[in-house]
Coordinates of C-alpha atoms in Angstrom, one line a residue:
Chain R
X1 CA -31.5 2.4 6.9
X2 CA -32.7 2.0 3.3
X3 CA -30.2 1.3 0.6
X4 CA -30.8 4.9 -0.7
X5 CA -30.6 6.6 2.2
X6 CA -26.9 4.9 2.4
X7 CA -26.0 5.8 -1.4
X8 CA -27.4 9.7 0.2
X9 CA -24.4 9.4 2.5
X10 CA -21.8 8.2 0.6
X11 CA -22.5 11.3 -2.0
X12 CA -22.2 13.6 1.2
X13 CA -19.0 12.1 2.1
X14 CA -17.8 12.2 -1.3
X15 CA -17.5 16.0 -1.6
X16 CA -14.7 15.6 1.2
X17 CA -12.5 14.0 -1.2
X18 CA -9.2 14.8 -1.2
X19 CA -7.6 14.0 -5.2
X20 CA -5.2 16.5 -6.3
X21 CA -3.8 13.7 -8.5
X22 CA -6.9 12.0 -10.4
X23 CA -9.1 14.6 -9.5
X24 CA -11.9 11.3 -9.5
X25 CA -14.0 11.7 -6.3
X26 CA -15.5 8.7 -4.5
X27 CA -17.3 8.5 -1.5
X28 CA -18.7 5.3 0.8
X29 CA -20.8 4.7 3.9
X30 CA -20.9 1.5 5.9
X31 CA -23.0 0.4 8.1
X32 CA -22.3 -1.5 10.6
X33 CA -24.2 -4.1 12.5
X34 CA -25.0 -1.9 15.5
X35 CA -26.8 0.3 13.5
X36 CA -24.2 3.0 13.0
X37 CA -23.1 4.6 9.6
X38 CA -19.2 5.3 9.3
X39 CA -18.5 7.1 6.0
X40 CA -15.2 8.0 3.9
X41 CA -13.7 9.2 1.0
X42 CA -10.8 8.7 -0.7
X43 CA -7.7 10.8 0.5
X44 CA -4.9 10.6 -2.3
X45 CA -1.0 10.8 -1.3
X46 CA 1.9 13.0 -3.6
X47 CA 3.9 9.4 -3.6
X48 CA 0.6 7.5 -5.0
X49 CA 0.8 4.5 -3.7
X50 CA 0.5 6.0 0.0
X51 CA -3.3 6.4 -1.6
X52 CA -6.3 5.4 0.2
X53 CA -9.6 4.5 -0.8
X54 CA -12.8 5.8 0.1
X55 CA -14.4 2.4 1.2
X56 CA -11.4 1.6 3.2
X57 CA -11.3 5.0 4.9
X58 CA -15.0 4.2 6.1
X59 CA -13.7 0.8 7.1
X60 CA -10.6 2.2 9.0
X61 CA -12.7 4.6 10.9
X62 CA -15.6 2.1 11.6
X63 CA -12.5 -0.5 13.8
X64 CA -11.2 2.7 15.1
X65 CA -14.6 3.9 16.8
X66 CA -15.1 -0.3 17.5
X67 CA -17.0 -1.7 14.8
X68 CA -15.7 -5.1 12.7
X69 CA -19.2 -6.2 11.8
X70 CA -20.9 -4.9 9.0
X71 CA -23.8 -5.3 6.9
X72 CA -23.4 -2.9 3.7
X73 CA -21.2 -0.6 2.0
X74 CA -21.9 1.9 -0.5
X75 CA -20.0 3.0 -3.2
X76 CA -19.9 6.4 -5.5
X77 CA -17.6 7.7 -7.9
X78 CA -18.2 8.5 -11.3
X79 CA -21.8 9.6 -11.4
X80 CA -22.6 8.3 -14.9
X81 CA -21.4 5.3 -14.9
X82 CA -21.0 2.3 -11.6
X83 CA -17.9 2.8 -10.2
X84 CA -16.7 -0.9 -8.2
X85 CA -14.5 -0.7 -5.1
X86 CA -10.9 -1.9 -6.4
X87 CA -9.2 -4.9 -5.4
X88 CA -7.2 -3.3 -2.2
X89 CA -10.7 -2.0 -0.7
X90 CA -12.5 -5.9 -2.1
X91 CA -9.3 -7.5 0.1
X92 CA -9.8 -5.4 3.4
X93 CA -13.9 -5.3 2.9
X94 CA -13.6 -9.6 2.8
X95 CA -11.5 -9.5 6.1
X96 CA -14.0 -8.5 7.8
X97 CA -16.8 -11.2 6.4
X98 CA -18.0 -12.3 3.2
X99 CA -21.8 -11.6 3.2
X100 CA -21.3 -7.8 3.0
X101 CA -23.6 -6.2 0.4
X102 CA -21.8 -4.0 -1.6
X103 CA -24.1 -1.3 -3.4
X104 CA -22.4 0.2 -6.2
X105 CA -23.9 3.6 -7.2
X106 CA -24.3 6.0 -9.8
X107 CA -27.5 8.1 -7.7
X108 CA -29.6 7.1 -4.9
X109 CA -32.0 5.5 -7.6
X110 CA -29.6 4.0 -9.9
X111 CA -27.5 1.5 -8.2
X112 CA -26.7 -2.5 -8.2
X113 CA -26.1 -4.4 -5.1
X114 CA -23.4 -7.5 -5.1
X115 CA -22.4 -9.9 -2.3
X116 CA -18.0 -8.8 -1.4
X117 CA -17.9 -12.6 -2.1
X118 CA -18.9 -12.1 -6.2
X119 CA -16.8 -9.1 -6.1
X120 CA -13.4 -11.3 -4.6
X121 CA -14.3 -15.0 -5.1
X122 CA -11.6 -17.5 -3.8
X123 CA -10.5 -14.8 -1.5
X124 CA -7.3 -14.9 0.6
X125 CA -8.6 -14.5 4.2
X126 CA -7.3 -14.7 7.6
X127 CA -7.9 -18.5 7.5
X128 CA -4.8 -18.7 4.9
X129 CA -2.4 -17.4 7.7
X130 CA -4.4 -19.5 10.4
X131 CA -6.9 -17.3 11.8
X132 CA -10.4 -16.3 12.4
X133 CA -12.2 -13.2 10.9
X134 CA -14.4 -11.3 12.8
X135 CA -17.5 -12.9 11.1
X136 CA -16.6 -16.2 12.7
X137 CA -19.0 -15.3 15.8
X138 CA -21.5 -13.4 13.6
X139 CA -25.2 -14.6 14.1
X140 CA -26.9 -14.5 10.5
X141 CA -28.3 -11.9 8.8
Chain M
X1 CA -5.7 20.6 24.3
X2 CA -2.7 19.6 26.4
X3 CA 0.1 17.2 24.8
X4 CA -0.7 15.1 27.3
X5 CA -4.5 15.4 26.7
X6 CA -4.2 13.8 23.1
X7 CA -1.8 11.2 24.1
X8 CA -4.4 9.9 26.5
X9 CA -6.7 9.9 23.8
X10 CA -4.2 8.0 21.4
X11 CA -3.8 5.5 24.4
X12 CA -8.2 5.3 24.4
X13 CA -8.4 3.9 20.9
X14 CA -5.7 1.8 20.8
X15 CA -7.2 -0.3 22.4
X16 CA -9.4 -1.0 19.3
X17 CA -6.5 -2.1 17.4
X18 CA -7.1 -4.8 14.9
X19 CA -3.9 -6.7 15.4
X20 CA -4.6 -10.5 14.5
X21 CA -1.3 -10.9 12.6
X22 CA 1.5 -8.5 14.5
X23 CA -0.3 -8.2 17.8
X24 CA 1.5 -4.8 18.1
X25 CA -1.1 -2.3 18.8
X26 CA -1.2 1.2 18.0
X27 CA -2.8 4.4 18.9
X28 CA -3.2 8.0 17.5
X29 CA -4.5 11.2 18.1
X30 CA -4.6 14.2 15.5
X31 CA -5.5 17.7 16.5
X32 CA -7.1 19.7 13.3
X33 CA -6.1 23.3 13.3
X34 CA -10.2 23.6 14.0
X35 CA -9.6 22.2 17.7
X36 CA -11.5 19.0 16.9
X37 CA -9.3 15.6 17.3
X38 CA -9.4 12.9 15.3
X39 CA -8.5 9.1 16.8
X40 CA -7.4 6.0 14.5
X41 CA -5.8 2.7 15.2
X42 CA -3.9 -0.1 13.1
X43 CA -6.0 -1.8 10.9
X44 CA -4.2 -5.4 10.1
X45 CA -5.3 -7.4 6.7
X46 CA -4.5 -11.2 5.6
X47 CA -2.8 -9.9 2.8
X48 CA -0.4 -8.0 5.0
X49 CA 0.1 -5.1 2.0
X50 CA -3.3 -3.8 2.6
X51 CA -2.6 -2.9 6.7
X52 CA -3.4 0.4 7.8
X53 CA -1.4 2.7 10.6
X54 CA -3.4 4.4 13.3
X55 CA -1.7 7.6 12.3
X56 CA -3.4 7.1 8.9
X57 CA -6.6 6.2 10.0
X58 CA -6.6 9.0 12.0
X59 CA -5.6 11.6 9.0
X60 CA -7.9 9.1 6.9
X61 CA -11.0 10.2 9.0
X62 CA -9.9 14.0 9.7
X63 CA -10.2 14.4 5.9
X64 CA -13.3 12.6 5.2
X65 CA -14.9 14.8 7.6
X66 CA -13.9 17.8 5.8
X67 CA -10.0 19.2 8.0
X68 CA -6.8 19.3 6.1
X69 CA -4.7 21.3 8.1
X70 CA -3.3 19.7 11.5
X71 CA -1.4 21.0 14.3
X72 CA -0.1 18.0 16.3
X73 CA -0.4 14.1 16.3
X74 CA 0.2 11.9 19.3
X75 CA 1.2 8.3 19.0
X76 CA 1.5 5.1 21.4
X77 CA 2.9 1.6 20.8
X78 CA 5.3 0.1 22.7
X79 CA 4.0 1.1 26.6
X80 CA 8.1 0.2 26.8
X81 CA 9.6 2.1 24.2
X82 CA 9.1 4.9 21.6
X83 CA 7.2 4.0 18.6
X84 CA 7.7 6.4 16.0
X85 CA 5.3 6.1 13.0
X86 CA 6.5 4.7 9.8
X87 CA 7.7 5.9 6.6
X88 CA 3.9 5.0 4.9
X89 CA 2.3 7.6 7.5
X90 CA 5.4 10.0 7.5
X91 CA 4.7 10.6 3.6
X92 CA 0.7 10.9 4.5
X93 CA 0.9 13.2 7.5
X94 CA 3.9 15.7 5.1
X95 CA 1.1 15.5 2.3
X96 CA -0.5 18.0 4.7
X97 CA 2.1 20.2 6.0
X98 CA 5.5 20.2 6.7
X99 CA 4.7 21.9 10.8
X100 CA 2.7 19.0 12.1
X101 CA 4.2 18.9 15.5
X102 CA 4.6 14.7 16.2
X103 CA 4.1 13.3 19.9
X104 CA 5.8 10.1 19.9
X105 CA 4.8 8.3 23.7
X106 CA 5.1 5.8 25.7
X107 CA 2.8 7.5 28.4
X108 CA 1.2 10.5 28.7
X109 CA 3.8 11.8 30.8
X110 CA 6.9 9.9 29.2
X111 CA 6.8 11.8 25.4
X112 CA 9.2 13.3 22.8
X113 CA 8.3 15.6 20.4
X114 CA 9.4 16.2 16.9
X115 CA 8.1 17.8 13.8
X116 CA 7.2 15.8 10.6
X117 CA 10.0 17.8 9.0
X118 CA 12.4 16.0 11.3
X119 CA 11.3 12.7 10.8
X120 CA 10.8 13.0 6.8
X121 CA 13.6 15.2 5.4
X122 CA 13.7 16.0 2.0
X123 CA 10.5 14.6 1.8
X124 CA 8.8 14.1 -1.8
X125 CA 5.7 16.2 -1.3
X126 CA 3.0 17.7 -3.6
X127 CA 5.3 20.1 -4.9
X128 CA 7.3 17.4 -6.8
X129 CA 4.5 16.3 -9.0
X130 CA 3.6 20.0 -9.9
X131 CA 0.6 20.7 -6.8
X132 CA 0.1 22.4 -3.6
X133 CA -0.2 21.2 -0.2
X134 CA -2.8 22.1 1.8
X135 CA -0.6 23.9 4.0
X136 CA 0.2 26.2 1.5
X137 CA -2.9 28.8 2.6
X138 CA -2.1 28.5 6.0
X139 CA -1.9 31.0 8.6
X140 CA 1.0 30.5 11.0
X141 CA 0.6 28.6 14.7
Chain K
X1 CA 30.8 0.4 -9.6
X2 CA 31.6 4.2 -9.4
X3 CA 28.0 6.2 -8.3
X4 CA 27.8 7.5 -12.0
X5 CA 27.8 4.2 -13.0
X6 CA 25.2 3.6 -10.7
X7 CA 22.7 6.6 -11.9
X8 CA 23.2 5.6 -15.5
X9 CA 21.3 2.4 -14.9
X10 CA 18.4 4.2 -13.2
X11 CA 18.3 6.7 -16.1
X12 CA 18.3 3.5 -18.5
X13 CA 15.7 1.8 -16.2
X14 CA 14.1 4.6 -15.9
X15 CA 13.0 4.6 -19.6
X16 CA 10.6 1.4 -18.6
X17 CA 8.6 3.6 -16.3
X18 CA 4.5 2.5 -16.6
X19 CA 3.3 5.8 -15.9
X20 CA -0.4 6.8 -17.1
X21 CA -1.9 8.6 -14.5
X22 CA 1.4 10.9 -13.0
X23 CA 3.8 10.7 -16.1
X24 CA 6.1 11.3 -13.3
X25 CA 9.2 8.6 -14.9
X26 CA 11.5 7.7 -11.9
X27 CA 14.2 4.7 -12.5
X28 CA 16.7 3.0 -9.4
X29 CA 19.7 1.2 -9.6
X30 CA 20.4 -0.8 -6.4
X31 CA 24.0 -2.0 -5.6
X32 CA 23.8 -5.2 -3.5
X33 CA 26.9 -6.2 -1.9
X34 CA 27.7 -9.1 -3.7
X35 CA 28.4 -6.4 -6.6
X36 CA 24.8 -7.2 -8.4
X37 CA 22.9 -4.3 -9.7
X38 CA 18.9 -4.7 -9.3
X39 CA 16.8 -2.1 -11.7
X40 CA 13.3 -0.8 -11.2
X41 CA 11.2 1.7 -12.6
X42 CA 7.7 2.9 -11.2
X43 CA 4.6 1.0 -12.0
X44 CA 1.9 2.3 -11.5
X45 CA -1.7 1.3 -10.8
X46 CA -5.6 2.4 -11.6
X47 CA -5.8 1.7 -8.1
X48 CA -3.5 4.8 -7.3
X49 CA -3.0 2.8 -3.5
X50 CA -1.5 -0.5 -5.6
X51 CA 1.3 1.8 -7.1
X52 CA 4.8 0.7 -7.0
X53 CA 8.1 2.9 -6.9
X54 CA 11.2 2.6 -8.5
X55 CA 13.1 1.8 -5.6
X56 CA 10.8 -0.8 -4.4
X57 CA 11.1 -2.9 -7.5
X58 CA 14.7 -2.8 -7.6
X59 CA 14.3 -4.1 -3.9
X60 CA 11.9 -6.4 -4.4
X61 CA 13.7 -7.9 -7.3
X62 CA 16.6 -8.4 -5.6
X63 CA 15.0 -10.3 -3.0
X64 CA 13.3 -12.7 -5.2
X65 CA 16.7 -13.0 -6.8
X66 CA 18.5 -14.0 -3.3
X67 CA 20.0 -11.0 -2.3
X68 CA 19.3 -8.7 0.8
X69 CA 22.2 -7.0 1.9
X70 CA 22.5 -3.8 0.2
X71 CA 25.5 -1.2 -0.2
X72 CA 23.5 1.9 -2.5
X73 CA 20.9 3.1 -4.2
X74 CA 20.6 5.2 -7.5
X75 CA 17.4 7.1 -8.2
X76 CA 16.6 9.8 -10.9
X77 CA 13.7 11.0 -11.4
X78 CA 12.8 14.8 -12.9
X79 CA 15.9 15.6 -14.3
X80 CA 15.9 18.9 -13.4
X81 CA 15.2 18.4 -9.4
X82 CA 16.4 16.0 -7.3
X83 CA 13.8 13.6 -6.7
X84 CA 13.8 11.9 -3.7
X85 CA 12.6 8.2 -2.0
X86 CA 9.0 8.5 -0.7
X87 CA 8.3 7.6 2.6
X88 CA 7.3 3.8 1.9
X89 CA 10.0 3.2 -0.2
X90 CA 12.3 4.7 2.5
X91 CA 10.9 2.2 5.2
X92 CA 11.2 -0.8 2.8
X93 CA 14.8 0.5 2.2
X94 CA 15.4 0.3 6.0
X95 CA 14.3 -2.2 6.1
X96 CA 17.5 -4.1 4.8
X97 CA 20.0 -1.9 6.9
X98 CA 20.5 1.5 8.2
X99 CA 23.9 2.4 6.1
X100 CA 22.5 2.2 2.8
X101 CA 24.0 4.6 0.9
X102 CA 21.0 6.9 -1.0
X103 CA 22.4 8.9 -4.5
X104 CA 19.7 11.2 -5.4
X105 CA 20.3 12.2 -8.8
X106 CA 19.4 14.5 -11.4
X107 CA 22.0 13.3 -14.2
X108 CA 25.1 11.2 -13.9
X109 CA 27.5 14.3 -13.0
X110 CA 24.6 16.1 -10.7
X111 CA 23.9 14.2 -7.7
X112 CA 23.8 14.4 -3.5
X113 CA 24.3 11.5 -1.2
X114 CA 22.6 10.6 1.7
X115 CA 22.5 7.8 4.3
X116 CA 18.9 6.0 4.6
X117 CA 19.1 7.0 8.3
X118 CA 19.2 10.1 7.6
X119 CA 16.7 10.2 5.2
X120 CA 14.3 7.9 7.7
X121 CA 15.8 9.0 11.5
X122 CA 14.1 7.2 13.9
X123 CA 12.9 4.6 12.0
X124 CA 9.8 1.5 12.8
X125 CA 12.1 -1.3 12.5
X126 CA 12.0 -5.0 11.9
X127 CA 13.2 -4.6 15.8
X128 CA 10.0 -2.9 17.3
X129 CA 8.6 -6.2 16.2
X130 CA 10.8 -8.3 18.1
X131 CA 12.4 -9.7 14.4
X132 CA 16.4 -8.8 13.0
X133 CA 16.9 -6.8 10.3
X134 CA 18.8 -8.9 7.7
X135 CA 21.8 -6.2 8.2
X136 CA 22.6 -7.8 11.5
X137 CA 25.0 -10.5 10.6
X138 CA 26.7 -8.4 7.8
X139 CA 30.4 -7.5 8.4
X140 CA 31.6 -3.7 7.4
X141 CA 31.8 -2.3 3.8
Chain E
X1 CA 6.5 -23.4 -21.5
X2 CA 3.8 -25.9 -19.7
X3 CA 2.3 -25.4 -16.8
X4 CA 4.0 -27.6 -14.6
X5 CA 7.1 -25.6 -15.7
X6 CA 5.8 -22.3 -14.7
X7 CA 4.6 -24.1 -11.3
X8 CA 7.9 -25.6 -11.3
X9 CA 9.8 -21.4 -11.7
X10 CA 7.6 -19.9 -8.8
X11 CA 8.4 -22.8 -6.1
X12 CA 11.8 -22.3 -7.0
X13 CA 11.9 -18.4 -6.4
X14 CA 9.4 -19.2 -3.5
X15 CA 12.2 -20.4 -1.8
X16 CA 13.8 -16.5 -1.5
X17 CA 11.0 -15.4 0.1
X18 CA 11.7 -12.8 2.8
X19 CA 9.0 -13.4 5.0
X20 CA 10.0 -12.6 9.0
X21 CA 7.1 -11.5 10.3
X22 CA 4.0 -14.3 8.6
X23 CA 6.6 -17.0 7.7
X24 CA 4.1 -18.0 4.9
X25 CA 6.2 -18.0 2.0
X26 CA 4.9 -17.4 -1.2
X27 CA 6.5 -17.8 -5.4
X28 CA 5.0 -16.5 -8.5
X29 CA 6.3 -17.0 -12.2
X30 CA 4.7 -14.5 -14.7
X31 CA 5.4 -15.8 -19.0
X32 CA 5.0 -12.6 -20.7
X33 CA 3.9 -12.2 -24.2
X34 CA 7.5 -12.1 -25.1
X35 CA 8.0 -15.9 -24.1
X36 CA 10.3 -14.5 -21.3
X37 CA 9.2 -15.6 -17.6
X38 CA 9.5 -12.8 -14.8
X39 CA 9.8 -14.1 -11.2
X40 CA 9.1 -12.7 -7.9
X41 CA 8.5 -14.0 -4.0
X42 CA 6.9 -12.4 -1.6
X43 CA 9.5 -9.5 0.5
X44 CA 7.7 -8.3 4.1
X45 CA 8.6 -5.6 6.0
X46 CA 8.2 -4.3 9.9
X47 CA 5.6 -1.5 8.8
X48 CA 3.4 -4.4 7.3
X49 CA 1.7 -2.2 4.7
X50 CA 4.6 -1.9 2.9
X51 CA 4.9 -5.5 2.5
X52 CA 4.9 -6.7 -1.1
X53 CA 3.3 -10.2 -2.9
X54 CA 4.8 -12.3 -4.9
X55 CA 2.5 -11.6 -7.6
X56 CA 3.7 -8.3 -8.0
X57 CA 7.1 -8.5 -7.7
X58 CA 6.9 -10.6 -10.9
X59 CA 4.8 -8.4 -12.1
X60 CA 6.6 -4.8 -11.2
X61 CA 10.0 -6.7 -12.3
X62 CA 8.7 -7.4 -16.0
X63 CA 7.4 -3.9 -16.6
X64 CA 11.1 -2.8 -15.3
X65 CA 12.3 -5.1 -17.9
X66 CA 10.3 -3.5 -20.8
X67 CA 7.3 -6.5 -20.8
X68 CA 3.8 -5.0 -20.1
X69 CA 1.7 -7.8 -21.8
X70 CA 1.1 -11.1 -20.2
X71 CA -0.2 -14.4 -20.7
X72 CA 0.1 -16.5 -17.6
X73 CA 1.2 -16.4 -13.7
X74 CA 1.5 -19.4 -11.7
X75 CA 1.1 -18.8 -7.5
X76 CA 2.3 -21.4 -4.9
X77 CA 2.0 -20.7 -1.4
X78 CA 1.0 -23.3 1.3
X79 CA 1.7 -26.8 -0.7
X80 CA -1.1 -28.4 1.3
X81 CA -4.4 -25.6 0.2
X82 CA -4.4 -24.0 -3.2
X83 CA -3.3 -20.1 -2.0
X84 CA -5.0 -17.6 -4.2
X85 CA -3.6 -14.0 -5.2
X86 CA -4.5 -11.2 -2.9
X87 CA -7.5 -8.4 -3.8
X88 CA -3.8 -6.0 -4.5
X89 CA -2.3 -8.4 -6.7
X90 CA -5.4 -9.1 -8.8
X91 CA -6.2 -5.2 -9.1
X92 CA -2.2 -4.6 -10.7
X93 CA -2.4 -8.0 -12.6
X94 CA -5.8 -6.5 -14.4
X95 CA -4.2 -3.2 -15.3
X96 CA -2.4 -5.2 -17.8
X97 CA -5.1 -7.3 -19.0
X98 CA -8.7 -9.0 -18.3
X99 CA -7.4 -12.4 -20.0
X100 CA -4.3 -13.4 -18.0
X101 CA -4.5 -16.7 -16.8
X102 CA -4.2 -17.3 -13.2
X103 CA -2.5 -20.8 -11.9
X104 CA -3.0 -21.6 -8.1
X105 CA -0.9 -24.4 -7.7
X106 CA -0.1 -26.6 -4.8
X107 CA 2.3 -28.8 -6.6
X108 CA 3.2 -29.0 -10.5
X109 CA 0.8 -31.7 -10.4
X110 CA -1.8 -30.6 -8.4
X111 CA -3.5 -26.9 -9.6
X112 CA -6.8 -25.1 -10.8
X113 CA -6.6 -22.5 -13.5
X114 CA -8.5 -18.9 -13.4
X115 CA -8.6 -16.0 -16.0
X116 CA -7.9 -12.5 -13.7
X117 CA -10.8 -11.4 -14.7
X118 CA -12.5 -14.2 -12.9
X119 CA -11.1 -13.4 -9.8
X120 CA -11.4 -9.8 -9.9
X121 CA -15.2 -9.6 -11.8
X122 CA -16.4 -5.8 -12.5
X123 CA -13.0 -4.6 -11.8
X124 CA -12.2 -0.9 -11.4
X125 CA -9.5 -0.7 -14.8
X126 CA -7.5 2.1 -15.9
X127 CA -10.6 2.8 -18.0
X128 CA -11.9 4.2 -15.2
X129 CA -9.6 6.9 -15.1
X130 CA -10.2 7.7 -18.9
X131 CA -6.8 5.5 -19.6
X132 CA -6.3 2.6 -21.9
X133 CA -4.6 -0.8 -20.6
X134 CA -1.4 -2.0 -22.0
X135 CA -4.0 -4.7 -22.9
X136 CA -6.0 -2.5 -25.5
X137 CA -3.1 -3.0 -28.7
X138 CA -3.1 -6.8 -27.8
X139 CA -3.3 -9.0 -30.7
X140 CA -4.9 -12.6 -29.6
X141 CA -3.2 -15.2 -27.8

């Protein structure tokens, strides 16, 4: 799985966005450490803050089907210009582990890659309410 | 699908629940008016704000893979008691329809059923902020 | 505290709404029982998901401020339709007590009352978690 | 208005904290540009998404006050480990500005200081959306 091929999913996924609000269309695919893509978009709510996020949509679907280790996400919204995951997708994302590579796209060929760690530095994790996150028993990559 | 088809499968992925901070696992089950079903469990975060329902990860995934329009949701907590879905995924699953029939269970043979109307009454909706639910092209079932 | 008293702080309140992206203005007046009124207006976020309600800040000020038994809420929001709670604000209301008045007002003479059970039947409580609702211990009013 | 003072406001409010289900109590005291300082705690609820932080109570109680330009927030959570805002509350505290300074204190004496935007780097901003921050008429503080 190539870093473009990902970016090609997430702007798949994207057109499944559902924003009668903004009207601004995101879409994300994650891949997990198994191997297996899980992709979302964002799915906006009349009472707004009911809202969700495209990268935590492909998140919430990846623990649903059994995945809570992954490697990369990525990430596109606005196709001229990088659109970053916000702070409620950079808090769930760093639950899960702080290596994730987070690929921000405009097109399959114009994209920048981050660490979820640069993106929410000095996090509040699971450790903070004295627990583990799933990463605790990950084996480096 | 039977009702006590989709509760079975509500009761499947539950057990994927991500539940470090509660321990209260959940488990849903959403038909699409397409016949396909769509699974989701609770999603807990540190930062408790950012938790997800499984009757939002299920409508979460249904939309990013393209269905808007649902017939029926089945949902499983407490093995011991009814657990009926909150007032975050009450205002997500009316977003889509005001018909969608709810399965509240303990088992698949010990169920009540009500519809979202029921359990969200003079809900805000679409309509309030000047748009259209999906619902709105529907053909009756 | 008559009720019009009540809805003419959440059309005052309401004034304060930071609405960009719905320009939907919706102001609350919360009553608590030691005869405090708590005032919020919506806030919202770029993040759509990291909006806030009107009747969630008037709740969550009044918490920070001490105060968590409640007797009524006033909330205005179009004037010309009565705009009612949202799911999330309607568990976070129920949170605090099931007999919470709920005065859903267009202007100060134009208004319907409801209780919060009746506008969230049914509801996930503090108890399906094993915890009191803070309404336990209070005596009748 | 020092720093240790602000500390001092949001372990005081930290006390009102309604926190059932995590016990991890949490104060925040927010100086707008006004001079006034805005409190809030952190206020749980049963459905854990709808749980609020402290950050934004402070934050959602100020902008229902009429104050929408800030210049500090002070956060004290666990007195023994410096407890830093949550991906949410950085994402509503940037709406209102990429300067705010962000004080993670463990005691009045004992705290590090942030600007937002170092804690939320590349953040997704009401620019986004084609809207301008309450930020963009700021004169320099």
């Amino acid at each position: 799985m190539t870093e473009e091929q990902l970016i090609q999913m997430a702007l798949k996924v994207r057109q499944n966005a559902y924003v009668p609000y903004s009207e601004f269309m995101v879409g994300a695919a994650l891949l997990g450490v198994s191997g297996e893509v899980y992709t979302g978009c964002n799915v906006e709510c009349a009472s707004l803050g009911a809202t969700n996020c495209a990268e935590r949509t492909a998140v919430f679907k990846a623990v649903s089907e059994g995945e809570t280790k992954f490697k990369a996400i990525a990430v596109t919204g606005d196709p001229n210009k990088y659109t970053f995951p916000c702070g409620i997708c950079r808090q769930v994302l760093v639950e899960f582990g702080r290596e994730l590579k987070v690929i921000v796209a405009k097109t399959p060929d114009d994209y920048k890659v981050f660490t979820i760690e640069e993106l929410i530095p000095h996090s509040f994790t699971p450790d903070d309410l004295g627990k583990n996150s799933p990463e605790e028993d990950q084996n480096g990559f």
